[in-house]
Tab-separated table of C-alpha atoms and ligand atoms in Angstrom:
chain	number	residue	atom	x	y	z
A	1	UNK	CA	-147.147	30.958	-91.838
A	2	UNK	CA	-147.039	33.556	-89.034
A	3	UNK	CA	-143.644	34.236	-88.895
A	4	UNK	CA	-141.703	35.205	-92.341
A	5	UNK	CA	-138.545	33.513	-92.647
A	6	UNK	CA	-135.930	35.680	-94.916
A	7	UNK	CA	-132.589	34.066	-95.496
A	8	UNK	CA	-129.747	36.181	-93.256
A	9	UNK	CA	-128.066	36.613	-96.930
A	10	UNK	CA	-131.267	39.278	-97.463
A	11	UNK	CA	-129.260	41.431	-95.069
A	12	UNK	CA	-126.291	40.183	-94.894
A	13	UNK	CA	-122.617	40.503	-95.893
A	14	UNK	CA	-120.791	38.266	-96.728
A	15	UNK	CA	-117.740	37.215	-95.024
A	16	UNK	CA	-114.308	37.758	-96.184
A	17	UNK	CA	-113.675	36.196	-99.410
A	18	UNK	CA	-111.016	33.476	-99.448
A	19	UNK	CA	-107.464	34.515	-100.680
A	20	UNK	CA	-108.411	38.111	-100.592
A	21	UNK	CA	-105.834	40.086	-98.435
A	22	UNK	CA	-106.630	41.874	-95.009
A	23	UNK	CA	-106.189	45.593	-95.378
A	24	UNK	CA	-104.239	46.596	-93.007
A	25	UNK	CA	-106.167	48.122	-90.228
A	26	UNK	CA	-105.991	52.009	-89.273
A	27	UNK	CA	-107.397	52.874	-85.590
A	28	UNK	CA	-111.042	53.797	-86.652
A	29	UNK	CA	-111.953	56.891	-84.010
A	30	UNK	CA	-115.287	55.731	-83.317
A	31	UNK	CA	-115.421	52.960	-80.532
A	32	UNK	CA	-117.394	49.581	-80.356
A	33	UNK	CA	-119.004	49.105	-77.329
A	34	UNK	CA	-120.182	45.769	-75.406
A	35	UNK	CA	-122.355	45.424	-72.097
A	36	UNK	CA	-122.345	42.356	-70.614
A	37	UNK	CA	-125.330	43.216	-68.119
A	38	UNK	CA	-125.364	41.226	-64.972
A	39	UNK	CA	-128.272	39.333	-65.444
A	40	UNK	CA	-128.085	36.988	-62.188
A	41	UNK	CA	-127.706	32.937	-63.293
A	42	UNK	CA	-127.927	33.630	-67.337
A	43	UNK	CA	-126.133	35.846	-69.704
A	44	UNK	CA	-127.390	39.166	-71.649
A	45	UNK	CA	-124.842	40.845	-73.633
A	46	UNK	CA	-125.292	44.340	-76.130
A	47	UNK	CA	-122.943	45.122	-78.621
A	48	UNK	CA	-123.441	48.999	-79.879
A	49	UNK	CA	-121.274	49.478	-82.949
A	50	UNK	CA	-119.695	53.073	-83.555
A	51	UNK	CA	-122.237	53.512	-86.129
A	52	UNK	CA	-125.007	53.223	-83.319
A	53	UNK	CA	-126.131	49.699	-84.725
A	54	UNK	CA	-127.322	47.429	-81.505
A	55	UNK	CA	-127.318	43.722	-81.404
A	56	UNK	CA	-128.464	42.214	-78.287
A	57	UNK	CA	-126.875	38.724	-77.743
A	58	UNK	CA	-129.615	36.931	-75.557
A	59	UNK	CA	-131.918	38.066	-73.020
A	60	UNK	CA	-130.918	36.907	-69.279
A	61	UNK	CA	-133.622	35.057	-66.742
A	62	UNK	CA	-137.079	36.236	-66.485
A	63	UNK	CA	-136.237	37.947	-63.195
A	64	UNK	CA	-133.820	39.766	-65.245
A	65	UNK	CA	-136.269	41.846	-67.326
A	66	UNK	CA	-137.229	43.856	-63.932
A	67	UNK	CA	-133.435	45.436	-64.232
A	68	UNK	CA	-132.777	45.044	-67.706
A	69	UNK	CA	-135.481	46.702	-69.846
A	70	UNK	CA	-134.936	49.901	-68.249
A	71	UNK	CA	-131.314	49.502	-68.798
A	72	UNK	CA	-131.663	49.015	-72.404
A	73	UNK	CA	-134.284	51.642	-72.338
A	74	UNK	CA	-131.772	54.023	-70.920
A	75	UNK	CA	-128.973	52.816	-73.516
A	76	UNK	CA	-131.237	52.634	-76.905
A	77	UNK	CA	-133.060	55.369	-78.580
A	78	UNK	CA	-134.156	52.800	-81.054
A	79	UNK	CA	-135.492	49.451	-81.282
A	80	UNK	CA	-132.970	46.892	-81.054
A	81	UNK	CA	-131.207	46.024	-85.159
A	82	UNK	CA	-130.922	42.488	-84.320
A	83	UNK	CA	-131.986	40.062	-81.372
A	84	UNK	CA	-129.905	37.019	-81.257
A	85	UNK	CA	-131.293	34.228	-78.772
A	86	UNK	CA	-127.954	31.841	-78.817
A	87	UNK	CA	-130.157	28.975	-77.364
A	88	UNK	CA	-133.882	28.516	-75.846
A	89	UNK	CA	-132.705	28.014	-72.221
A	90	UNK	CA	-134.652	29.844	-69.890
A	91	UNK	CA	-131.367	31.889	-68.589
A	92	UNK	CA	-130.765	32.950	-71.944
A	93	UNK	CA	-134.305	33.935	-73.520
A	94	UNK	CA	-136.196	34.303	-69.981
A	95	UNK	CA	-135.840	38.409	-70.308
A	96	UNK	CA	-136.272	38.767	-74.362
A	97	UNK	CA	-140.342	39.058	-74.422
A	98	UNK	CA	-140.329	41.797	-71.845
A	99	UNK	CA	-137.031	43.379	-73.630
A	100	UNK	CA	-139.263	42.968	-77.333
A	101	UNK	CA	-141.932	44.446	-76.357
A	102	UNK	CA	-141.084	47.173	-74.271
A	103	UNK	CA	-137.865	48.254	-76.471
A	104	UNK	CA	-138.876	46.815	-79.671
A	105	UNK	CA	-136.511	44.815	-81.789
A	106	UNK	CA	-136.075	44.764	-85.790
A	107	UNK	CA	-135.175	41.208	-86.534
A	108	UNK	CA	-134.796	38.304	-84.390
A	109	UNK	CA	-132.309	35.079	-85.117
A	110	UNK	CA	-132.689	31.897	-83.050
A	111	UNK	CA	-130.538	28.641	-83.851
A	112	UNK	CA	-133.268	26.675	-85.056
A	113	UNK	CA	-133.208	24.198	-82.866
A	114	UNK	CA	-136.782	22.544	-81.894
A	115	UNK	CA	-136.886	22.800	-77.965
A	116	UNK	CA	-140.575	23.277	-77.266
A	117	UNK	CA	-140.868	24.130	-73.976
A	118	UNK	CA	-143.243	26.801	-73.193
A	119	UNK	CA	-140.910	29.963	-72.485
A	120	UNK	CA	-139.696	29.526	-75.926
A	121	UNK	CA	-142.981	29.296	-77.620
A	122	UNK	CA	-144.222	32.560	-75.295
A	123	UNK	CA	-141.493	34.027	-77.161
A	124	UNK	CA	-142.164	33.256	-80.511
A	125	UNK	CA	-145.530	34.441	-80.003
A	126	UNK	CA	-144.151	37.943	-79.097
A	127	UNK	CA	-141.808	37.043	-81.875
A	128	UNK	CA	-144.031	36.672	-84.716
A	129	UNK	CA	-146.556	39.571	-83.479
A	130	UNK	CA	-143.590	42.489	-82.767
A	131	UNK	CA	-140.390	42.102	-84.919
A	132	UNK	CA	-140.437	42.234	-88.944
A	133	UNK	CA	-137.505	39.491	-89.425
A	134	UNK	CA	-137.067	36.173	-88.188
A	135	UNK	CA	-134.385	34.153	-89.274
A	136	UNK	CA	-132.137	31.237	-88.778
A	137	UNK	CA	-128.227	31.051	-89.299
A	138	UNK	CA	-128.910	29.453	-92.693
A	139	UNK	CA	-126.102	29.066	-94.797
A	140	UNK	CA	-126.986	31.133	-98.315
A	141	UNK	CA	-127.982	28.177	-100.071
A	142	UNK	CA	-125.884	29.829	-103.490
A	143	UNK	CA	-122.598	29.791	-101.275
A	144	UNK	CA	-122.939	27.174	-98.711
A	145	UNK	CA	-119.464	26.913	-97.790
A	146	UNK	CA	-119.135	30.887	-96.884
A	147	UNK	CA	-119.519	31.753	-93.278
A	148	UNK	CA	-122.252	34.097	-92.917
A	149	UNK	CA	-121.542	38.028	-91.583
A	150	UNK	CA	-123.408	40.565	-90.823
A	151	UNK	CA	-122.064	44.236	-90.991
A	152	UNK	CA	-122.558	46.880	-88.252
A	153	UNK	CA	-120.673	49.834	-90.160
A	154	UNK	CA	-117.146	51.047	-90.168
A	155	UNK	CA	-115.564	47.799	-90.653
A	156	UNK	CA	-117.446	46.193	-87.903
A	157	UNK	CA	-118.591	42.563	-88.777
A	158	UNK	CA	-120.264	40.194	-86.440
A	159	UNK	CA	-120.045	36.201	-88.250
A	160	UNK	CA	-121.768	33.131	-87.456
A	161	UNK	CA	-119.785	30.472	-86.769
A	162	UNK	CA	-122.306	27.948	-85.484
A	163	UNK	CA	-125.045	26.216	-86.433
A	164	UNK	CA	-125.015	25.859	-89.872
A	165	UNK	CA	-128.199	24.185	-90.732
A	166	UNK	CA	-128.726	22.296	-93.557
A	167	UNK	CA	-124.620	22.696	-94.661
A	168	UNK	CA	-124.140	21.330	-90.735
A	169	UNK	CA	-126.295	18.581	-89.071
A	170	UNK	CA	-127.269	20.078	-85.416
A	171	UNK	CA	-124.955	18.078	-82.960
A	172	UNK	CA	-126.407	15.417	-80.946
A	173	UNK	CA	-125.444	13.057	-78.304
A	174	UNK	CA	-123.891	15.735	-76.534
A	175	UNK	CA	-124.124	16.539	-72.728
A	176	UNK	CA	-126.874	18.651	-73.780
A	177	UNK	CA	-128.200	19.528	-77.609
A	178	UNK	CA	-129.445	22.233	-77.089
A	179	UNK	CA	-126.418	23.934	-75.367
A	180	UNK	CA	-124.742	22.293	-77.879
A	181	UNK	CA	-126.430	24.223	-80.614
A	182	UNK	CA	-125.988	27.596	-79.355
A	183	UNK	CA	-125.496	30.137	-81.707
A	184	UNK	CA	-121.709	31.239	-81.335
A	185	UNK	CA	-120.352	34.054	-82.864
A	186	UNK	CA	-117.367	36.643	-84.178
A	187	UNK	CA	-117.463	40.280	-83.584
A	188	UNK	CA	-114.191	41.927	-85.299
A	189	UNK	CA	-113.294	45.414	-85.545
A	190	UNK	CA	-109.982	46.664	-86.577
A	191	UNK	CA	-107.142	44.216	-84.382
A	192	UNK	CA	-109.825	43.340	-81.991
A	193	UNK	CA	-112.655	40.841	-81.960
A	194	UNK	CA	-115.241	39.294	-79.105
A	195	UNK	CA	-116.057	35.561	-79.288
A	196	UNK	CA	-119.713	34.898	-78.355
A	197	UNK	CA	-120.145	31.259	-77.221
A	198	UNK	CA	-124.145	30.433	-75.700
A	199	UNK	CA	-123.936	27.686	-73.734
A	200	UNK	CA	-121.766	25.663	-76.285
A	201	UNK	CA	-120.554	22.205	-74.830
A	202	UNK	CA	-116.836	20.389	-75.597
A	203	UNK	CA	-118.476	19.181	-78.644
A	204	UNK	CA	-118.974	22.550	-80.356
A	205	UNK	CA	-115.662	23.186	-79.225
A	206	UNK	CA	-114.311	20.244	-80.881
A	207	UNK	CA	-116.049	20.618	-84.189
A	208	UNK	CA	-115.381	24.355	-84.589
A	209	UNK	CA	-112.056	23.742	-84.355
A	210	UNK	CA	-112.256	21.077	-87.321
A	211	UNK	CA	-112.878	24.382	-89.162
A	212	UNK	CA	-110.736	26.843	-91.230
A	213	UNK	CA	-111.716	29.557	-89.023
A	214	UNK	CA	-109.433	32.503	-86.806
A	215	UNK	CA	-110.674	31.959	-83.266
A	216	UNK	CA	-108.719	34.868	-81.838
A	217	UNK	CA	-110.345	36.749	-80.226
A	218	UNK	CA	-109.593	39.470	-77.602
A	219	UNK	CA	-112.405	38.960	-75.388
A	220	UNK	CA	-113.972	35.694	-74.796
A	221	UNK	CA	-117.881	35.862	-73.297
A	222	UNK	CA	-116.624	32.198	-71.559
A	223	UNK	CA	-118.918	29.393	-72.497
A	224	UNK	CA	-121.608	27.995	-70.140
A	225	UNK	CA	-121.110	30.413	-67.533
A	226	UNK	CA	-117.584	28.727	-67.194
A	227	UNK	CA	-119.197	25.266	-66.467
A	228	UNK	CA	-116.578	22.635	-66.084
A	229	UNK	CA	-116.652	20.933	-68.944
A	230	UNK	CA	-116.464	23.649	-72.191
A	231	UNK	CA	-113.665	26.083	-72.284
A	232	UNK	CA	-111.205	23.183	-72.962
A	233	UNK	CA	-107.680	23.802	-73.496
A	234	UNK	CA	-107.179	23.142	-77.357
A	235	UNK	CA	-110.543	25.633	-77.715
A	236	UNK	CA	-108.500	28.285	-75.124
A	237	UNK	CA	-105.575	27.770	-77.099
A	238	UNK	CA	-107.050	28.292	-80.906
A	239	UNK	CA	-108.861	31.680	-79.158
A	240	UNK	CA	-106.106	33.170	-77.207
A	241	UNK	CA	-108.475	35.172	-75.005
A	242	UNK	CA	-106.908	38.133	-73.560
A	243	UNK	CA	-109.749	38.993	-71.253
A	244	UNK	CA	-112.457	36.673	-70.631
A	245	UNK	CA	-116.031	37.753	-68.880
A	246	UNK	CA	-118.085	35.328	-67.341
A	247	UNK	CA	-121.636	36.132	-66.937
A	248	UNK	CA	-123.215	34.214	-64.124
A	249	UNK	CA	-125.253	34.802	-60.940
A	250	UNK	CA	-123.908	35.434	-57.279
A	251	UNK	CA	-123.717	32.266	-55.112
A	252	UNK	CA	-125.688	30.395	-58.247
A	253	UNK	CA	-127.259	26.690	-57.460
A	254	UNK	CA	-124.328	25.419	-60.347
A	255	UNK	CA	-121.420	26.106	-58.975
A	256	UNK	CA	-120.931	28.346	-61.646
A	257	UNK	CA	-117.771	29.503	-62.494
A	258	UNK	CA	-115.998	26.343	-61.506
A	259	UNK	CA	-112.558	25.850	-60.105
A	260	UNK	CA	-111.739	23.915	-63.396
A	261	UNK	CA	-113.437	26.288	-65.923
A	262	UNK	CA	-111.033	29.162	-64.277
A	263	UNK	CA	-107.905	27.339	-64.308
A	264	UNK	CA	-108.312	26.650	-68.087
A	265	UNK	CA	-108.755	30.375	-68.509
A	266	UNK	CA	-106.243	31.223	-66.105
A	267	UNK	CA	-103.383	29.113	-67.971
A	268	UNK	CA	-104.468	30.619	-71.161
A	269	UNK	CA	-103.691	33.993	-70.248
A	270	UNK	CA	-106.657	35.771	-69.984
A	271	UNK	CA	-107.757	38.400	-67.431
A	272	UNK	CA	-110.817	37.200	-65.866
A	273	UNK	CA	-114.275	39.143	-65.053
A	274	UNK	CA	-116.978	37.655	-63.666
A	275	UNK	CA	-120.793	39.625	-63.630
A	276	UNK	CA	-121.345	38.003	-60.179
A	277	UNK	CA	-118.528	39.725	-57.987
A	278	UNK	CA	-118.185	43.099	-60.551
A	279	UNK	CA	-121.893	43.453	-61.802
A	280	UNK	CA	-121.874	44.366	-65.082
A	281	UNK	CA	-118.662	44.733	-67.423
A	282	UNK	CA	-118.129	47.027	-69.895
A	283	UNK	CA	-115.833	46.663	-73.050
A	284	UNK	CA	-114.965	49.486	-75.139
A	285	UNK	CA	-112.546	49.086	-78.371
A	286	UNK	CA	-111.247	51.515	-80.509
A	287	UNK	CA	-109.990	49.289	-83.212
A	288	UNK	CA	-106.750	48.185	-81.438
A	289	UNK	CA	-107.327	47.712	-77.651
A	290	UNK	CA	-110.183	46.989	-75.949
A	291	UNK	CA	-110.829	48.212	-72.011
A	292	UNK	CA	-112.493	46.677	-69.909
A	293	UNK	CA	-114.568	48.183	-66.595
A	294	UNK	CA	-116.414	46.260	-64.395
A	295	UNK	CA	-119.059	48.316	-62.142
A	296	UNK	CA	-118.703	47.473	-59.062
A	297	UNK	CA	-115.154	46.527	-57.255
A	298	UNK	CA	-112.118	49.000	-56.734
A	299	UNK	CA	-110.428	47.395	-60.066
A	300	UNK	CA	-109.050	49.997	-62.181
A	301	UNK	CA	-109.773	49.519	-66.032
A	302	UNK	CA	-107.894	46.660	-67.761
A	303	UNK	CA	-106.835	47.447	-71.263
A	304	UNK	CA	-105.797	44.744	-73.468
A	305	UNK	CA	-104.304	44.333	-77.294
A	306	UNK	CA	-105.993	42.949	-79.998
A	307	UNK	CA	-103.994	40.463	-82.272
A	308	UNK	CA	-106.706	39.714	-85.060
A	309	UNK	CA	-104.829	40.086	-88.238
A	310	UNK	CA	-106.961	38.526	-91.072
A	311	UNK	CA	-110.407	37.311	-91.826
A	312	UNK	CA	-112.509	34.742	-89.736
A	313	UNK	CA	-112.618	32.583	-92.747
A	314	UNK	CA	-108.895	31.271	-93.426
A	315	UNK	CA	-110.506	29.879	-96.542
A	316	UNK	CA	-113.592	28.362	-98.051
A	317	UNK	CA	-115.412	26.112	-95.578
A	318	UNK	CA	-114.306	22.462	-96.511
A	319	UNK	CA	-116.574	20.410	-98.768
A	320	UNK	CA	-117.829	16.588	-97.933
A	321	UNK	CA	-119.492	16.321	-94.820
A	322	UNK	CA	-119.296	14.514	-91.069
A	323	UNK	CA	-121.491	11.082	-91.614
A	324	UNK	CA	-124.270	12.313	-89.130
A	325	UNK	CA	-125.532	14.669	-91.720
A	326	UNK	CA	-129.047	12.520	-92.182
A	327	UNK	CA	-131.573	12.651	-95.656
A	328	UNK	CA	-133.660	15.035	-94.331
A	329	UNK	CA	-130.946	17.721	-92.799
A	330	UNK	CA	-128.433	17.774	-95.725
A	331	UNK	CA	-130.531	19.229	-97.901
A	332	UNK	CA	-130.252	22.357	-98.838
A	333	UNK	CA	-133.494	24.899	-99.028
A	334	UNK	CA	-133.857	26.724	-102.139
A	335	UNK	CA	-134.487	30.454	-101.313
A	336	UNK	CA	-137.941	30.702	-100.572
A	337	UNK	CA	-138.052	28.546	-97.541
A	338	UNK	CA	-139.548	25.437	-99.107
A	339	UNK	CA	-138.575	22.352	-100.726
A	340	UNK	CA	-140.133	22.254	-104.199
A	341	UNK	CA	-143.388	19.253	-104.153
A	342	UNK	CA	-141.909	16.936	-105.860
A	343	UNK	CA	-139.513	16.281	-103.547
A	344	UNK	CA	-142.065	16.006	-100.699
A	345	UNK	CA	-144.634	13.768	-102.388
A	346	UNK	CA	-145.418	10.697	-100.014
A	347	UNK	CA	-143.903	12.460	-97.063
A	348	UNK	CA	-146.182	12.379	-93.819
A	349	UNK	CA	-145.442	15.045	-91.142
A	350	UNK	CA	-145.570	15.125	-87.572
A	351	UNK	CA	-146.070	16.683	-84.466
A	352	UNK	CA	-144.993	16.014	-80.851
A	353	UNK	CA	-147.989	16.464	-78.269
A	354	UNK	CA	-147.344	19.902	-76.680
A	355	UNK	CA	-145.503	21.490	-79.774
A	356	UNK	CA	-146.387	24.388	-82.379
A	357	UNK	CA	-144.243	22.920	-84.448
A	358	UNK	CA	-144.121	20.085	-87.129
A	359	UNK	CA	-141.293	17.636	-88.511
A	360	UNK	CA	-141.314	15.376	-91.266
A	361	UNK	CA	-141.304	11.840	-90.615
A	362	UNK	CA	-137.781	11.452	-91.055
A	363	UNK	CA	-136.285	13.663	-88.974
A	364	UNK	CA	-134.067	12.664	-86.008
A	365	UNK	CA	-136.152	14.595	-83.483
A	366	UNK	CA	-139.060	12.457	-83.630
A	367	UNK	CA	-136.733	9.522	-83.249
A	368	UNK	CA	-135.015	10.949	-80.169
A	369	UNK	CA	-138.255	11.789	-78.848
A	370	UNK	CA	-139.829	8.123	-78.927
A	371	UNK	CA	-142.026	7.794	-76.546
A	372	UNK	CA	-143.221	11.215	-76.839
A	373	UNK	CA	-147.262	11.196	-77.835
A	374	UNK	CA	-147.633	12.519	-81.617
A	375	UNK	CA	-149.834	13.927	-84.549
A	376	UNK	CA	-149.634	12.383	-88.038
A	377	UNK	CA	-150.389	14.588	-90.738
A	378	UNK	CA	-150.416	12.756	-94.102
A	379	UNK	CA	-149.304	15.684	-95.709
A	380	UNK	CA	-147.894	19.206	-95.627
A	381	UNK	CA	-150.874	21.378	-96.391
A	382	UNK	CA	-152.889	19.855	-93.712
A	383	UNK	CA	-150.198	20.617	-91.428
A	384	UNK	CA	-149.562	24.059	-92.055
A	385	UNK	CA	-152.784	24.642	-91.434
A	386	UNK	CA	-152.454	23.435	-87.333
A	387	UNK	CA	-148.653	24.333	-86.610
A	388	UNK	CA	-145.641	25.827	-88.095
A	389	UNK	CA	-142.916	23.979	-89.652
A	390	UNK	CA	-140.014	22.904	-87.527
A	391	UNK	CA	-136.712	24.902	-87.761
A	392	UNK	CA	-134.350	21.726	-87.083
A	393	UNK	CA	-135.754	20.045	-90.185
A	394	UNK	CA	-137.332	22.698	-92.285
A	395	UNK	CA	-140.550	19.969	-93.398
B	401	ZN	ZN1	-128.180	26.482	-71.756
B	402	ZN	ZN1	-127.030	29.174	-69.736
């Protein structure tokens, strides 16, 4: 297979270890840095940690990569650490080929979520031909029920809160999927932390907050560039954002933000920044408060407290399982990718017309996807040699 898939655990660390105490945190002098570049209608975000490690939390529009490559050029002296593409909407991933190959990237995480479209499978090309890592947020299959993290230096830990394929089903029957299944995550340094949301819909919401996790967060990158329906209240009110930016284009076709999206954010408390009237913001936090400038506007910078006192994790992730977990996605994958044959004797595989990639026969994809023309494969070998195995159901 073109692409090598390493478990996140081959680089990761793990996340705070139940019952373990927080130490208390000393203002590091070093500052963590966020851009939240204004992209137009999408979102592009760079954290740069005070160690100089650069994570680059999706990739705008493709009209975006005119603006944005030489802005990342002009920030990075290196090729990006880690590429995170929270979903494959074309707002989101539109600008990451362009930004890949023209500032290079080290490893590259996607949700796993089959979407074939044809911007997404652009990108994998680049993908597979320009960065060394690809991965998924995978649980590590030895400690499922541990949230994955992934250090940056000096205390500086960005954790995956969602998906959690094969521990998690994806969630379906939602507004949309594959909103639904954007990658959302935790950045935390000292007091302060940044919650990274995609495009997630009420339903991610919802089942986060089923979780044992800390949602506070200081600054909120607002969900669905403050759509009306995510950013509910009990979400708002488990975060506690104290500043909240919302990434979106000027006089968009979505009505993006709406009136109901800023309310929410409004009542919660949080001081509001929007890339379409103040162009791109930056956030800069030293451990214990975070300021916020915005580029363009006479605002003067907004400095805010961070009240993160413990780990993400309040404790280990609860065994047993939501219903919807089906044969094929509760499995878990033994470390090298692949289910051992025995266990995939008898099993046909298959593709949708259009699609690089292959499921097997059992997974909910296919069913949702009905009418959709198809290739049977009558077993794995044959096709692995045509396409690439599917990341929702890992054939
Ligand atoms: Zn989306
Ligand atoms: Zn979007």
């Amino acid at each position: 297979m073109a692409l090598a898939r390493l478990f996140l655990v081959l680089f990761a660390l793990l996340a705070a270890l139940p019952g373990r105490a927080a130490p208390a945190p000393t203002p590091p002098a070093r500052p963590l840095t966020v851009y939240f570049f204004d992209v137009g209608q999408g979102d592009a975000a760079l954290i740069v940690s005070p160690t100089g490690k650069t994570v680059l939390i999706d990739g705008g529009p493709p009209e975006a990569d005119e603006a944005l490559v030489p802005r990342l050029r002009q920030l990075l002296r290196e090729p990006i650490d880690l590429v995170i593409m929270t979903h494959p909407h074309l707002d989101h991933l539109g600008g990451l080929a362009k930004i890949i190959q023209g500032v290079g990237a080290k490893r590259f995480m996607d949700p796993g979520f089959d979407h074939p479209s044809e911007a997404y499978r652009k990108l994998l090309d680049v993908v597979g031909q320009k960065v060394g890592q690809v991965m998924t947020p995978t649980p590590n299959p030895s400690a499922p029920e541990t949230l994955l993290s992934v250090g940056l230096g000096e205390g500086v830990t960005l954790t995956i809160l969602w998906p959690r394929t094969p521990r998690d089903a994806f969630l379906d029957d939602t507004r949309s999927d594959v909103n639904a299944n954007s990658i959302v995550t935790k950045l935390t340094y000292g007091k302060t932390a940044f919650l990274f949301t995609g495009d997630a819909e009420p339903e991610t919401e919802a089942f986060l907050l089923t979780r044992p996790i800390d949602f506070t967060s200081t600054v909120l990158k607002v969900a669905h560039h403050g759509g009306k329906h995510s950013s509910t209240a009990p979400f708002l009110a488990a975060v506690k954002p104290q500043a909240a930016v919302i990434s979106c284009g000027a006089r968009n076709d979505y009505g993006h933000p709406t009136p109901e999206a800023l309310e929410r954010l409004g009542k919660a408390g949080a001081r509001i920044f929007r890339t379409d009237l103040q162009g791109e913001v930056l956030a800069v936090s030293n451990g214990t408060t975070v300021t916020l400038t915005a580029q363009k506007g006479r605002s003067a910078p907004v400095v805010v407290t961070g009240q993160t006192t413990g780990p993400v994790a309040k404790g280990p992730m609860p065994s047993g399982t939501s219903g919807s977990v089906g044969s094929t996605r509760g499995k878990v994958v033994p470390a090298n990718g692949k289910l051992p044959a025995s266990s995939t004797k008898g099993m046909r595989y298959v593709s949708l017309k259009g699609s690089e990639v292959f499921h097997s026969e059992d997974c909910r994809t296919l069913e949702r996807a009905k009418t959709q023309e198809r290739t049977v494969y009558k077993d794995r070998a044959s096709a692995m040699r045509e396409r690439r195995p599917a990341k929702d159901c890992d054939p």
